[in-house]
């Protein structure tokens, strides 16, 4: 039911003025002279992106829209056009590889989509054409066709239900594939239609297609010969959606109104917004730095080249004459060409392979979440679900967690606890095991104190039985209803059936009423059947349902009782009921409601009203009129609802317990000690939410609560605006100004002795705060509010509308420092905040699957969040951060010697390394170890990460990808690059490196440098690896072995396709020189020395040290972290004292 | 997309659960300090060996550019005096340990310039020395065209008579270059000259490629050792190249003490690009030619390691014990 509210918020603005006219069965209606069949799209579903013809250009275009790919394409083109030092193959081959792999992947995915499309499009369906049933392929259905659908078939397009095989003109539908709700929904045929569809001559006027699954407005004009056309209103209850499945109904007929890509299902296909991770932003920043390095290197070399050439004899020594073409070339053109050549020579500093590796790491890495058995839940038989792999590392960066309460912190497993009728408390005292028992006989209502009048009591219970939208799940196939004639059988029938509703509260209430002797038997042809205490069946005619929505926070039904009275029953939140009932009744009930709320129960108030015939007639007319309205239907309905639900009589209140999720408190505590601020955003009452917060240990006993709610605002008796201002300043003073400055931010531990604050705000106050009179005041309030909240350990926002949740997330997201936010929720009302936050987590809960579908990650239970963040998130972050830094580093020390070599070769763009090495370095020699590292590394093992939530703070605020660490890595790269080059340069002071006196040439020089380089960067990674699995061993030593093998192979054969055998036997000759060996060993050791020293001196590290540290901490923080387990019930006193 | 497997319980394999058995090395003081000490000592040992060896290698270098500080061959600086022969006299006070290698050295000479040694893309790989008046040059290209063509003859002065020291021109190029990498075109009628029919000599060469070494027919064509040495382009602008080995007869064990004359045919111009030429006598050891760098580098690194292990030992002894208690 919350979902409907959400759709109100989202769908509200998608009003379309246009409407479409559908001719049912393509029959021209008499009123129009010339029947022009309107054009609509066919029923072909196209989810595929490409066709065979446009695949290549379209895919290439899309791939080259990525800035990195485009950059590499430019480099490649420069290499092809300009006379550059390296062959175009060196950059063309990796680019080609990347593009091809991506294209194949996307092509395959598209092929799968084509296949699925074809299956759907070619599915045979029966269409009634001129009274005959013809079989068509699904894609050929046109708007206006009358389609026959059999049981368990899926609707081929959006249909208006015209006829059903069921007697009561309904059909049951499950929309599991659309929104994941597996309950059966009832849909109704258009009222008062002829059963013979052949002669039906009607037009349907309905809105243009729109994606909201739960919204539809239309009107049907039925033409009969010579009569004024009759008009019927159409709503979502008449519309069968494509993708939904027919259940429990033999056959239905419907007319197609939306087909193909205009169906609501297809319109909902549109992808989600792309979330980019903060790591990607860091990469882009580093990329820019490296691009600058690249440009300045090229610029320096070009400048120096021309300075150097100005010296006597250096421009064109006799031994190296220029070609005719070079002599003729324009000076500036030559300079430009030289610049481009240098760019190409150094372009390896920004490797194509990094993007591939990062993508692979993310894609493959996300499997570990899916595979994790700890995330498997026996109840729903599912594990975690990864909807996007782009955000893995973001899980390790979360600073704010926004959590829903119902279904997320609590189980959303409602249990009827007690009720209060007319001021008397009724507590059901049976043991819990007999919860679902049926105690129809005498009513187990305990006489706690006194009882309300029997009349009131029964009225209340009848209200509970009638005021809901619960369905009875039929046990077996259609048996249930038929043979429940007398009371004896009914009991067993009831036993076998369950209740289905979109909200578990309603089920709890109906079950609660059952315990007191009133059993709801189901809805049959507009009459609700109740089995009362005397085993008699009472039939109430259901006249109207005034639906629930989160703004009204109540729902009502209008029924006609067996003795002809028209009654309105209303149930809803106390805040929405109390103003609408007589005040003297309120006082009796209010005490119970408030006490129950502070105990953490969800309370609802029940009221009723007798409607006189005149009043009912008026209301009925108004409701029907509002329902027929094509425009502003909802607003008009709500207006009527509000008018009707007035002056009611309060009969009682209910209390339903929503139990905490497993390990909710432990999880919250872990998150808090990980330095994550937890905000609870709920639509629930403040008292209920607050007690949940205490139970989850978000608020401690010592926490001082700062409250900014309607109640505190009205305390002073002044205007709300002034009071708000005053309170904000006061709280700001207490929480921000007077608080001791945090000790170094990240390192501040949770066990610090400073006073902890909790903040509570409600929806009304929030909107007051956000929509203050002027922009200046508003932004001022906003910053005050944020500052207060940032200094609070936990924040509770209650009475939130779904959109307000998103607003809060957005506000925090855009606040100073752009903290990473995570939203977790299970219901449709959380979708907006899940989409808004950096990371959205859906819980596979009971309120449908909308949250899961819109989330980035879905987990079965709240408790899994702990491992997801503390272990997976932390590890992913460390892995990818190291991956990125390592990639930049290894390419810096790869290219730096090449740059330095330019100073010794007359700035002639002579490559230091052979083309094969240039190409293979990033693809083969150094790619696999880092990929394995980035998938398998556990610098701290998972158990310790889970035990010590504080470890999470070590990587907070993007700690490994800030400019500091980047500078360290860059300096290391520069140091090693210099060492490689000048070390070998010194060695080549005498190039006779063998005892036979023969000398080595420039390719030997390059090969020695390259060998040192490959070994150093690989061993550097080996030094960083803290978790050596056999895979790490395999790829690290394998890569080195492969390099040696490849070098032998590459230099061991005269390759016919090469014009120059530059590397022929260079590697083997190098290995035959002792000096080369010695210099290689020396330089590798020297390059790694800083790393070894760093690894040794940075203490304490490693698992042992961590363990030691953790042991010390948990001892120190023991009393506070493991405070006595608090049960919900014992909490009431606590919350009272704080208030 | 990826949720196919989740309806069932995930597999309980070590890999899936990230529980692969793993070795978790910790660089603890107990490993690092002795390790550093051992490595340091080993390096110092190697360094000493290298240093001593390098010092024992004799090098005799003579600049014969003829300009500037060099007095030798100044008469040949004027390019008009061709052919020009000059002499370089030197004396050895002790035996120059054999085998002695004779190198020529060039400095400020950029053999490593792109387009000199490497191919120029895309059109003709040998431009501007591909064709000479439309006839193919063999061997083509700048490197071949600019081949070093000074020649040296060494005499020992014994009782005022010049005694030729035999210079061995074999085995100065890489074995693979001579035997595999470079091939002559197949001989036509047993004549190498005929095989090169239709080609002309490089512009700067005095004689065609098949006539490079009149004394040894197997040392002609592309398979001329001097040519091959020259073709292995040097890495840096100051370089040595092996010219001859002194391995024969009474000089096999080295050059005995005495006076020597090196007769140089001075052909190769270096003045216009401010280059210098020199001739070097050197012997080698197991580590190759004389190179002080390696020995010193090893000694420094080794000492560094030893010092660091000492520092670490002190640091650990002083600061680590309270740390452990924490």
mmCIF file of C-alpha atoms in Angstrom, chain A residues 6 48 61 120 141 153 155 218 304 329 401 463 511 527 538 540 562 658 668 828 868 950 976 994 1000:
data_model
loop_
_atom_site.group_PDB
_atom_site.id
_atom_site.type_symbol
_atom_site.label_atom_id
_atom_site.label_comp_id
_atom_site.label_asym_id
_atom_site.label_seq_id
_atom_site.Cartn_x
_atom_site.Cartn_y
_atom_site.Cartn_z
ATOM 1 C CA UNK A 6 5.086 6.336 -4.047
ATOM 2 C CA UNK A 48 17.570 -5.370 -28.359
ATOM 3 C CA UNK A 61 30.182 4.698 -32.167
ATOM 4 C CA UNK A 120 7.782 -13.223 -26.892
ATOM 5 C CA UNK A 141 -1.744 -7.957 -32.225
ATOM 6 C CA UNK A 153 -0.752 -17.632 -19.702
ATOM 7 C CA UNK A 155 -0.863 -11.348 -21.162
ATOM 8 C CA UNK A 218 -9.966 5.632 -19.194
ATOM 9 C CA UNK A 304 65.099 20.333 -26.496
ATOM 10 C CA UNK A 329 59.009 19.817 -44.874
ATOM 11 C CA UNK A 401 23.799 4.727 6.013
ATOM 12 C CA UNK A 463 -14.408 -3.088 11.811
ATOM 13 C CA UNK A 511 -5.643 -12.519 12.210
ATOM 14 C CA UNK A 527 -19.888 -8.837 -0.428
ATOM 15 C CA UNK A 538 -22.563 -12.234 8.149
ATOM 16 C CA UNK A 540 -21.648 -7.102 4.231
ATOM 17 C CA UNK A 562 -27.003 -7.234 6.726
ATOM 18 C CA UNK A 658 7.064 -5.611 14.481
ATOM 19 C CA UNK A 668 24.059 -1.182 13.696
ATOM 20 C CA UNK A 828 8.630 0.542 -2.676
ATOM 21 C CA UNK A 868 28.898 -6.547 2.811
ATOM 22 C CA UNK A 950 37.115 0.091 13.392
ATOM 23 C CA UNK A 976 62.640 3.304 -10.014
ATOM 24 C CA UNK A 994 81.334 -10.264 -22.083
ATOM 25 C CA UNK A 1000 76.339 -4.684 -26.826
#
